[in-house]
mmCIF file of C-alpha atoms in Angstrom:
data_model
loop_
_atom_site.group_PDB
_atom_site.id
_atom_site.type_symbol
_atom_site.label_atom_id
_atom_site.label_comp_id
_atom_site.label_asym_id
_atom_site.label_seq_id
_atom_site.Cartn_x
_atom_site.Cartn_y
_atom_site.Cartn_z
ATOM 1 C CA MET A 1 108.559 166.844 54.663
ATOM 2 C CA ASP A 2 107.724 170.512 55.133
ATOM 3 C CA PHE A 3 104.973 171.955 52.961
ATOM 4 C CA SER A 4 105.122 175.378 54.613
ATOM 5 C CA PRO A 5 105.390 177.930 51.800
ATOM 6 C CA THR A 6 108.435 180.144 51.652
ATOM 7 C CA GLU A 7 108.097 183.896 51.937
ATOM 8 C CA GLU A 8 108.377 184.181 48.155
ATOM 9 C CA GLN A 9 105.725 181.497 47.561
ATOM 10 C CA THR A 10 103.383 183.144 50.065
ATOM 11 C CA ALA A 11 103.781 186.548 48.428
ATOM 12 C CA ALA A 12 103.078 185.101 44.973
ATOM 13 C CA ARG A 13 100.032 183.199 46.247
ATOM 14 C CA ASP A 14 98.579 186.265 47.980
ATOM 15 C CA LEU A 15 99.095 188.413 44.889
ATOM 16 C CA ALA A 16 97.457 185.788 42.694
ATOM 17 C CA ALA A 17 94.508 185.539 45.085
ATOM 18 C CA ARG A 18 93.939 189.301 44.870
ATOM 19 C CA ILE A 19 94.152 189.416 41.089
ATOM 20 C CA PHE A 20 91.866 186.415 40.612
ATOM 21 C CA ALA A 21 89.329 187.747 43.120
ATOM 22 C CA ASP A 22 89.292 191.202 41.515
ATOM 23 C CA LEU A 23 89.187 190.193 37.864
ATOM 24 C CA SER A 24 87.668 186.704 37.690
ATOM 25 C CA THR A 25 84.155 187.672 38.740
ATOM 26 C CA PRO A 26 81.007 185.747 37.719
ATOM 27 C CA GLU A 27 80.118 188.603 35.368
ATOM 28 C CA ARG A 28 83.473 188.506 33.571
ATOM 29 C CA LEU A 29 83.369 184.718 33.382
ATOM 30 C CA ALA A 30 79.938 184.849 31.792
ATOM 31 C CA ALA A 31 81.161 187.433 29.289
ATOM 32 C CA ALA A 32 84.147 185.229 28.344
ATOM 33 C CA GLY A 33 81.825 182.406 27.266
ATOM 34 C CA THR A 34 83.827 179.307 26.409
ATOM 35 C CA GLY A 35 87.002 181.228 25.679
ATOM 36 C CA SER A 36 89.686 182.668 27.921
ATOM 37 C CA ASP A 37 89.984 186.088 29.530
ATOM 38 C CA PRO A 38 92.870 187.845 27.724
ATOM 39 C CA GLU A 39 92.867 190.843 30.053
ATOM 40 C CA LEU A 40 93.247 188.637 33.103
ATOM 41 C CA TRP A 41 96.079 186.757 31.400
ATOM 42 C CA LYS A 42 97.869 190.043 30.651
ATOM 43 C CA GLU A 43 97.470 191.140 34.262
ATOM 44 C CA LEU A 44 98.896 187.876 35.619
ATOM 45 C CA CYS A 45 101.900 188.054 33.305
ATOM 46 C CA ALA A 46 102.474 191.760 34.002
ATOM 47 C CA ALA A 47 102.460 190.992 37.736
ATOM 48 C CA GLY A 48 105.278 188.497 37.128
ATOM 49 C CA LEU A 49 103.328 185.475 38.354
ATOM 50 C CA VAL A 50 104.193 183.244 35.400
ATOM 51 C CA ALA A 51 107.859 184.186 35.668
ATOM 52 C CA ALA A 52 107.732 183.600 39.440
ATOM 53 C CA VAL A 53 107.065 179.889 38.903
ATOM 54 C CA GLY A 54 110.653 179.530 37.738
ATOM 55 C CA ASP A 55 111.767 180.537 41.231
ATOM 56 C CA THR A 56 108.981 179.124 43.403
ATOM 57 C CA GLY A 57 108.983 175.677 41.766
ATOM 58 C CA LEU A 58 106.161 173.232 41.295
ATOM 59 C CA LEU A 59 104.918 173.698 44.864
ATOM 60 C CA GLY A 60 104.688 177.415 44.217
ATOM 61 C CA LEU A 61 102.725 176.717 41.039
ATOM 62 C CA VAL A 62 100.340 174.417 42.901
ATOM 63 C CA LEU A 63 99.669 177.217 45.397
ATOM 64 C CA LEU A 64 98.903 179.629 42.561
ATOM 65 C CA LEU A 65 96.664 177.121 40.789
ATOM 66 C CA GLU A 66 94.640 176.623 43.949
ATOM 67 C CA GLU A 67 93.771 180.313 43.794
ATOM 68 C CA GLN A 68 92.835 180.015 40.123
ATOM 69 C CA GLY A 69 90.639 177.001 40.852
ATOM 70 C CA ARG A 70 88.758 178.785 43.654
ATOM 71 C CA VAL A 71 87.273 181.191 41.115
ATOM 72 C CA THR A 72 87.573 178.982 37.967
ATOM 73 C CA ALA A 73 89.521 181.716 36.180
ATOM 74 C CA GLN A 74 89.624 181.095 32.438
ATOM 75 C CA VAL A 75 93.309 181.493 31.619
ATOM 76 C CA PRO A 76 95.911 178.956 30.384
ATOM 77 C CA PHE A 77 97.984 179.358 33.555
ATOM 78 C CA ALA A 78 98.537 175.678 34.389
ATOM 79 C CA ALA A 79 99.102 174.650 30.778
ATOM 80 C CA SER A 80 101.706 177.277 29.915
ATOM 81 C CA CYS A 81 103.605 176.988 33.196
ATOM 82 C CA VAL A 82 103.811 173.172 33.076
ATOM 83 C CA HIS A 83 104.359 172.550 29.371
ATOM 84 C CA GLY A 84 106.255 175.749 28.753
ATOM 85 C CA LEU A 85 108.138 177.252 31.686
ATOM 86 C CA LEU A 86 108.851 174.154 33.787
ATOM 87 C CA ALA A 87 109.325 171.764 30.843
ATOM 88 C CA VAL A 88 111.798 174.014 29.041
ATOM 89 C CA THR A 89 113.620 174.826 32.288
ATOM 90 C CA ALA A 90 114.064 171.146 33.131
ATOM 91 C CA HIS A 91 114.643 169.666 29.682
ATOM 92 C CA GLY A 92 115.448 172.422 27.219
ATOM 93 C CA SER A 93 118.902 173.058 25.808
ATOM 94 C CA GLY A 94 120.725 176.243 26.727
ATOM 95 C CA GLU A 95 119.638 177.814 23.448
ATOM 96 C CA GLN A 96 116.010 176.771 23.976
ATOM 97 C CA ARG A 97 115.962 178.188 27.495
ATOM 98 C CA ASP A 98 117.455 181.500 26.365
ATOM 99 C CA ARG A 99 115.016 181.792 23.464
ATOM 100 C CA LEU A 100 111.782 180.517 24.994
ATOM 101 C CA LEU A 101 111.743 181.215 28.730
ATOM 102 C CA PRO A 102 111.570 185.048 28.559
ATOM 103 C CA THR A 103 108.655 184.938 26.102
ATOM 104 C CA VAL A 104 106.777 182.285 28.084
ATOM 105 C CA ALA A 105 107.312 184.314 31.258
ATOM 106 C CA ASP A 106 105.900 187.516 29.756
ATOM 107 C CA GLY A 107 102.944 185.679 28.220
ATOM 108 C CA SER A 108 103.725 186.453 24.581
ATOM 109 C CA VAL A 109 104.291 182.710 24.072
ATOM 110 C CA VAL A 110 101.626 180.379 25.439
ATOM 111 C CA VAL A 111 102.372 176.655 25.497
ATOM 112 C CA THR A 112 99.802 173.932 25.993
ATOM 113 C CA GLY A 113 100.254 170.187 26.128
ATOM 114 C CA ALA A 114 99.012 167.117 24.277
ATOM 115 C CA LEU A 115 100.422 164.421 26.552
ATOM 116 C CA PHE A 116 97.588 162.589 28.299
ATOM 117 C CA GLY A 117 96.637 159.218 26.847
ATOM 118 C CA PRO A 118 98.248 157.068 24.131
ATOM 119 C CA SER A 119 99.668 159.106 21.266
ATOM 120 C CA ALA A 120 98.753 158.571 17.624
ATOM 121 C CA VAL A 121 101.391 161.072 16.499
ATOM 122 C CA ARG A 122 104.278 159.734 14.438
ATOM 123 C CA GLU A 123 107.563 161.424 13.622
ATOM 124 C CA ALA A 124 109.781 161.171 10.564
ATOM 125 C CA ALA A 125 112.787 163.397 9.930
ATOM 126 C CA GLY A 126 111.596 165.936 12.476
ATOM 127 C CA ARG A 127 108.082 166.197 11.057
ATOM 128 C CA LEU A 128 104.980 165.055 12.870
ATOM 129 C CA THR A 129 101.797 163.487 11.573
ATOM 130 C CA GLY A 130 98.702 162.573 13.552
ATOM 131 C CA VAL A 131 95.619 163.915 15.275
ATOM 132 C CA VAL A 132 95.076 164.849 18.916
ATOM 133 C CA PRO A 133 91.272 165.093 19.323
ATOM 134 C CA VAL A 134 91.259 167.412 22.343
ATOM 135 C CA VAL A 135 93.942 169.834 23.530
ATOM 136 C CA PRO A 136 92.942 172.222 26.344
ATOM 137 C CA TRP A 137 93.705 175.906 25.720
ATOM 138 C CA LEU A 138 94.754 175.196 22.139
ATOM 139 C CA ARG A 139 92.880 178.273 20.886
ATOM 140 C CA ASP A 140 95.127 180.480 23.056
ATOM 141 C CA ALA A 141 98.400 178.657 22.437
ATOM 142 C CA THR A 142 101.273 179.671 20.203
ATOM 143 C CA HIS A 143 102.998 176.319 20.798
ATOM 144 C CA VAL A 144 101.972 172.774 21.693
ATOM 145 C CA LEU A 145 104.153 170.289 23.541
ATOM 146 C CA ALA A 146 103.211 167.009 21.877
ATOM 147 C CA ALA A 147 104.362 163.447 22.455
ATOM 148 C CA ASP A 148 104.927 161.008 19.634
ATOM 149 C CA ASP A 149 104.208 157.281 19.741
ATOM 150 C CA ARG A 150 107.709 156.670 21.144
ATOM 151 C CA ARG A 151 107.097 159.013 24.094
ATOM 152 C CA ARG A 152 109.404 161.727 22.832
ATOM 153 C CA LEU A 153 108.518 165.389 23.282
ATOM 154 C CA TRP A 154 108.205 167.900 20.453
ATOM 155 C CA LEU A 155 107.405 171.598 20.458
ATOM 156 C CA VAL A 156 105.111 172.510 17.591
ATOM 157 C CA ARG A 157 104.004 175.979 16.545
ATOM 158 C CA THR A 158 100.237 176.167 16.276
ATOM 159 C CA ALA A 159 100.682 178.399 13.222
ATOM 160 C CA ASP A 160 102.193 175.387 11.414
ATOM 161 C CA ALA A 161 99.367 173.007 12.382
ATOM 162 C CA GLN A 162 95.627 172.822 11.900
ATOM 163 C CA CYS A 163 93.654 173.798 15.004
ATOM 164 C CA ARG A 164 89.876 173.618 15.159
ATOM 165 C CA PRO A 165 87.764 174.675 18.156
ATOM 166 C CA VAL A 166 86.300 171.939 20.339
ATOM 167 C CA GLU A 167 83.833 172.487 23.175
ATOM 168 C CA LEU A 168 84.505 170.662 26.428
ATOM 169 C CA THR A 169 82.481 170.264 29.601
ATOM 170 C CA ALA A 170 84.437 173.207 31.056
ATOM 171 C CA PRO A 171 85.213 176.386 29.065
ATOM 172 C CA TRP A 172 88.875 175.617 28.461
ATOM 173 C CA SER A 173 89.285 177.192 25.015
ATOM 174 C CA ALA A 174 90.101 173.739 23.636
ATOM 175 C CA GLY A 175 90.793 172.569 20.120
ATOM 176 C CA ARG A 176 91.500 169.606 17.853
ATOM 177 C CA LEU A 177 95.126 169.448 16.713
ATOM 178 C CA THR A 178 95.902 167.994 13.292
ATOM 179 C CA LEU A 179 99.518 167.488 12.280
ATOM 180 C CA ASP A 180 100.385 166.667 8.673
ATOM 181 C CA GLY A 181 104.117 166.659 8.167
ATOM 182 C CA THR A 182 104.303 169.535 10.653
ATOM 183 C CA PRO A 183 107.812 170.550 11.743
ATOM 184 C CA GLY A 184 108.581 169.915 15.398
ATOM 185 C CA GLU A 185 111.398 170.930 17.713
ATOM 186 C CA ARG A 186 112.675 168.142 19.985
ATOM 187 C CA LEU A 187 112.593 168.907 23.702
ATOM 188 C CA GLY A 188 114.627 166.822 26.135
ATOM 189 C CA GLY A 189 115.746 163.240 25.918
ATOM 190 C CA GLU A 190 114.952 159.990 27.654
ATOM 191 C CA GLY A 191 112.770 160.493 30.711
ATOM 192 C CA ALA A 192 111.524 163.947 29.698
ATOM 193 C CA TYR A 193 108.048 162.673 28.834
ATOM 194 C CA ASP A 194 107.580 160.905 32.176
ATOM 195 C CA ASP A 195 108.794 163.933 34.119
ATOM 196 C CA VAL A 196 106.567 166.447 32.311
ATOM 197 C CA LEU A 197 103.548 164.138 32.566
ATOM 198 C CA ALA A 198 104.076 163.726 36.315
ATOM 199 C CA THR A 199 104.495 167.491 36.664
ATOM 200 C CA ALA A 200 101.267 168.080 34.748
ATOM 201 C CA ARG A 201 99.361 165.592 36.901
ATOM 202 C CA THR A 202 100.583 167.302 40.059
ATOM 203 C CA ALA A 203 99.759 170.780 38.805
ATOM 204 C CA PHE A 204 96.260 169.891 37.635
ATOM 205 C CA ALA A 205 95.627 168.109 40.942
ATOM 206 C CA GLY A 206 96.470 171.404 42.634
ATOM 207 C CA LEU A 207 94.018 173.155 40.333
ATOM 208 C CA GLN A 208 91.361 170.609 41.319
ATOM 209 C CA ALA A 209 92.037 171.307 45.011
ATOM 210 C CA GLY A 210 91.169 174.943 44.372
ATOM 211 C CA VAL A 211 88.072 174.082 42.347
ATOM 212 C CA CYS A 212 86.830 171.855 45.175
ATOM 213 C CA ALA A 213 87.632 174.435 47.852
ATOM 214 C CA GLY A 214 85.695 177.062 45.913
ATOM 215 C CA SER A 215 82.724 174.757 45.416
ATOM 216 C CA LEU A 216 82.641 173.853 49.102
ATOM 217 C CA ALA A 217 82.956 177.502 50.183
ATOM 218 C CA ARG A 218 79.936 178.396 48.065
ATOM 219 C CA ALA A 219 77.977 175.465 49.502
ATOM 220 C CA VAL A 220 78.788 176.494 53.071
ATOM 221 C CA GLU A 221 77.728 180.070 52.371
ATOM 222 C CA HIS A 222 74.481 178.914 50.754
ATOM 223 C CA THR A 223 73.479 176.419 53.444
ATOM 224 C CA ASN A 224 74.146 178.956 56.208
ATOM 225 C CA ALA A 225 72.001 181.589 54.513
ATOM 226 C CA ARG A 226 69.198 179.336 53.248
ATOM 227 C CA GLU A 227 66.525 178.505 55.831
ATOM 228 C CA GLN A 228 64.042 175.657 55.833
ATOM 229 C CA PHE A 229 61.340 175.292 58.497
ATOM 230 C CA GLY A 230 62.880 178.154 60.444
ATOM 231 C CA ARG A 231 66.404 176.730 60.586
ATOM 232 C CA PRO A 232 69.448 177.164 58.332
ATOM 233 C CA LEU A 233 70.134 174.170 56.127
ATOM 234 C CA ALA A 234 73.618 174.046 57.643
ATOM 235 C CA ALA A 235 72.090 173.151 61.032
ATOM 236 C CA ARG A 236 70.921 169.803 59.704
ATOM 237 C CA GLN A 237 73.116 166.797 60.398
ATOM 238 C CA ALA A 238 72.855 165.348 56.883
ATOM 239 C CA VAL A 239 74.142 168.609 55.402
ATOM 240 C CA GLN A 240 76.957 168.784 57.949
ATOM 241 C CA LEU A 241 78.068 165.231 57.168
ATOM 242 C CA ARG A 242 78.104 165.842 53.414
ATOM 243 C CA ALA A 243 80.098 169.040 53.884
ATOM 244 C CA ALA A 244 82.527 167.350 56.281
ATOM 245 C CA ASP A 245 83.177 164.523 53.814
ATOM 246 C CA ALA A 246 83.757 167.075 51.035
ATOM 247 C CA HIS A 247 86.182 168.987 53.256
ATOM 248 C CA MET A 248 88.218 165.848 53.991
ATOM 249 C CA ASP A 249 88.280 164.925 50.302
ATOM 250 C CA THR A 250 89.488 168.421 49.412
ATOM 251 C CA GLU A 251 92.244 168.242 52.002
ATOM 252 C CA ALA A 252 93.346 164.845 50.643
ATOM 253 C CA ILE A 253 93.638 166.299 47.136
ATOM 254 C CA ARG A 254 95.593 169.266 48.461
ATOM 255 C CA VAL A 255 98.067 167.369 50.635
ATOM 256 C CA THR A 256 98.868 164.725 48.002
ATOM 257 C CA ALA A 257 99.463 167.465 45.415
ATOM 258 C CA TYR A 258 101.691 169.313 47.902
ATOM 259 C CA GLU A 259 103.705 166.174 48.603
ATOM 260 C CA ALA A 260 104.271 165.348 44.935
ATOM 261 C CA ALA A 261 105.252 168.957 44.179
ATOM 262 C CA TRP A 262 107.571 169.170 47.198
ATOM 263 C CA ARG A 263 109.335 165.960 46.198
ATOM 264 C CA ARG A 264 109.917 167.198 42.647
ATOM 265 C CA ASP A 265 111.322 170.476 43.912
ATOM 266 C CA ALA A 266 113.572 168.544 46.317
ATOM 267 C CA GLY A 267 114.907 166.380 43.486
ATOM 268 C CA LEU A 268 113.284 163.195 44.837
ATOM 269 C CA ALA A 269 111.429 160.474 42.928
ATOM 270 C CA TYR A 270 107.807 161.514 42.671
ATOM 271 C CA ALA A 271 106.114 159.586 39.860
ATOM 272 C CA THR A 272 104.020 157.435 42.220
ATOM 273 C CA HIS A 273 103.189 160.505 44.306
ATOM 274 C CA ALA A 274 102.000 162.374 41.196
ATOM 275 C CA LEU A 275 99.731 159.448 40.314
ATOM 276 C CA THR A 276 98.425 159.387 43.881
ATOM 277 C CA ALA A 277 97.592 163.086 43.636
ATOM 278 C CA ALA A 278 95.919 162.517 40.268
ATOM 279 C CA TRP A 279 93.836 159.664 41.702
ATOM 280 C CA TRP A 280 92.614 161.786 44.605
ATOM 281 C CA ALA A 281 91.919 164.710 42.274
ATOM 282 C CA SER A 282 89.874 162.483 39.978
ATOM 283 C CA GLU A 283 88.011 160.328 42.488
ATOM 284 C CA ALA A 284 87.543 162.787 45.346
ATOM 285 C CA GLY A 285 87.179 165.812 43.065
ATOM 286 C CA HIS A 286 84.230 164.134 41.387
ATOM 287 C CA ARG A 287 82.551 163.642 44.769
ATOM 288 C CA VAL A 288 83.218 167.157 46.040
ATOM 289 C CA VAL A 289 81.808 169.087 43.086
ATOM 290 C CA HIS A 290 78.713 166.860 43.096
ATOM 291 C CA THR A 291 78.284 167.615 46.791
ATOM 292 C CA GLY A 292 78.685 171.336 46.188
ATOM 293 C CA GLN A 293 75.990 171.290 43.549
ATOM 294 C CA HIS A 294 73.700 169.016 45.568
ATOM 295 C CA LEU A 295 73.876 171.212 48.685
ATOM 296 C CA HIS A 296 72.620 174.130 46.609
ATOM 297 C CA GLY A 297 69.399 172.249 45.929
ATOM 298 C CA GLY A 298 67.541 173.416 42.819
ATOM 299 C CA ALA A 299 69.848 176.420 42.439
ATOM 300 C CA GLY A 300 72.753 174.051 41.813
ATOM 301 C CA ALA A 301 71.077 172.819 38.641
ATOM 302 C CA ASP A 302 71.007 176.331 37.196
ATOM 303 C CA VAL A 303 73.748 176.439 34.562
ATOM 304 C CA GLU A 304 74.190 180.170 35.212
ATOM 305 C CA HIS A 305 74.792 179.753 38.952
ATOM 306 C CA PRO A 306 78.494 180.193 39.943
ATOM 307 C CA VAL A 307 78.604 176.775 41.660
ATOM 308 C CA HIS A 308 77.699 175.089 38.377
ATOM 309 C CA ARG A 309 80.974 176.376 36.946
ATOM 310 C CA HIS A 310 82.871 174.514 39.699
ATOM 311 C CA PHE A 311 80.869 171.402 38.874
ATOM 312 C CA LEU A 312 81.868 171.618 35.198
ATOM 313 C CA TRP A 313 85.542 172.245 36.004
ATOM 314 C CA GLY A 314 85.624 169.389 38.501
ATOM 315 C CA ARG A 315 84.140 166.965 36.002
ATOM 316 C CA GLN A 316 86.496 168.143 33.255
ATOM 317 C CA LEU A 317 89.556 167.731 35.483
ATOM 318 C CA ASP A 318 88.308 164.271 36.428
ATOM 319 C CA ALA A 319 88.166 163.344 32.731
ATOM 320 C CA TYR A 320 91.451 165.059 31.885
ATOM 321 C CA LEU A 321 93.459 163.333 34.611
ATOM 322 C CA GLY A 322 91.875 159.975 33.802
ATOM 323 C CA CYS A 323 89.112 158.171 35.628
ATOM 324 C CA GLY A 324 90.043 156.860 39.071
ATOM 325 C CA GLY A 325 90.187 153.230 37.972
ATOM 326 C CA GLU A 326 92.598 153.955 35.123
ATOM 327 C CA VAL A 327 94.890 156.043 37.304
ATOM 328 C CA LEU A 328 94.820 153.439 40.062
ATOM 329 C CA GLN A 329 95.754 150.692 37.617
ATOM 330 C CA GLU A 330 98.691 152.734 36.303
ATOM 331 C CA LEU A 331 99.796 153.454 39.871
ATOM 332 C CA GLY A 332 99.675 149.764 40.778
ATOM 333 C CA GLU A 333 101.672 148.795 37.702
ATOM 334 C CA LEU A 334 104.296 151.448 38.468
ATOM 335 C CA ILE A 335 104.632 150.306 42.084
ATOM 336 C CA ALA A 336 104.988 146.691 40.928
ATOM 337 C CA THR A 337 107.638 147.667 38.381
ATOM 338 C CA GLU A 338 109.614 149.683 40.907
ATOM 339 C CA GLY A 339 109.341 146.820 43.414
ATOM 340 C CA ALA A 340 110.630 144.296 40.894
ATOM 341 C CA GLN A 341 113.538 146.587 40.020
ATOM 342 C CA ALA A 342 114.402 146.984 43.696
ATOM 343 C CA VAL A 343 114.411 143.209 44.154
ATOM 344 C CA GLY A 344 116.580 142.790 41.086
ATOM 345 C CA ASP A 345 119.044 145.398 42.300
ATOM 346 C CA GLY A 346 119.201 143.664 45.667
ATOM 347 C CA GLU A 347 119.934 140.316 44.100
ATOM 348 C CA GLY A 348 122.616 141.874 41.923
ATOM 349 C CA GLU A 349 124.322 143.349 44.979
ATOM 350 C CA GLY A 350 124.249 139.974 46.703
#
């Protein structure tokens, strides 16, 4: 395994870091409220960063999402790249790729996903009926990639559905999706759902790595500047131990996301690796953002303090990916299933 970014991936990451740092400031985030930042989204698309994901792969996307997470930039970058660009590239027909990919790349089409958790959506004759209570970035989306109760993927235009705003822990411009005989466009065949779900888990784990890194960086800056009894807080062993644990947790999230993304790009099986990344992002991410807030003392409880935004994003990603116990159970069941299949294949060969 080699997680070293290519020259193209490094260039895209560095460009994204500059744009996010320049435009996703605490003042602009406060002005955006619970919605997204349309100007930042236009800048990212104009710079070719959404289109670049088609060339840099899932690992390239994870690198870009780390930079987004560091500053908690309020744009549907992960959602549209995973459920739009990568999903259509991997599973779309030739006609779908020709029609959709250019518009997703330039940002005129924004795709979000309604895949996590059991689906209550049913399909009949190409029309979908059901309710998805929470869809992140639905208020910004032109299309939703939804799964029916048979784990088949459908692209739905938000203009044909009912979308109502929903407020989440983090300001993710979310909504409630109601489908009532809504026309859907089938995307992919057998296995498409599992692949897109694993891709989404990997990408959002990468986003969590950035959120945690940003939270920890703020905590380090604060504890080095803040003095108590004539000494910086960072000089105290208890603070150092908490920060060290948070650093190791952040690195675990990052490396498991890198591995899952690298395996997908290399054409290797990666479903268990995506679940491993999701588990670390959920379990360890929860710990890291709590540590970041705790190390700020009373300032961390201020909802207007920048570190509180990392806390909200970390908790939302924890909930979105699934609590650690749920993810761990799914991972165990998948490993057991794959093990049983391997045994069966071995017996068949004998």
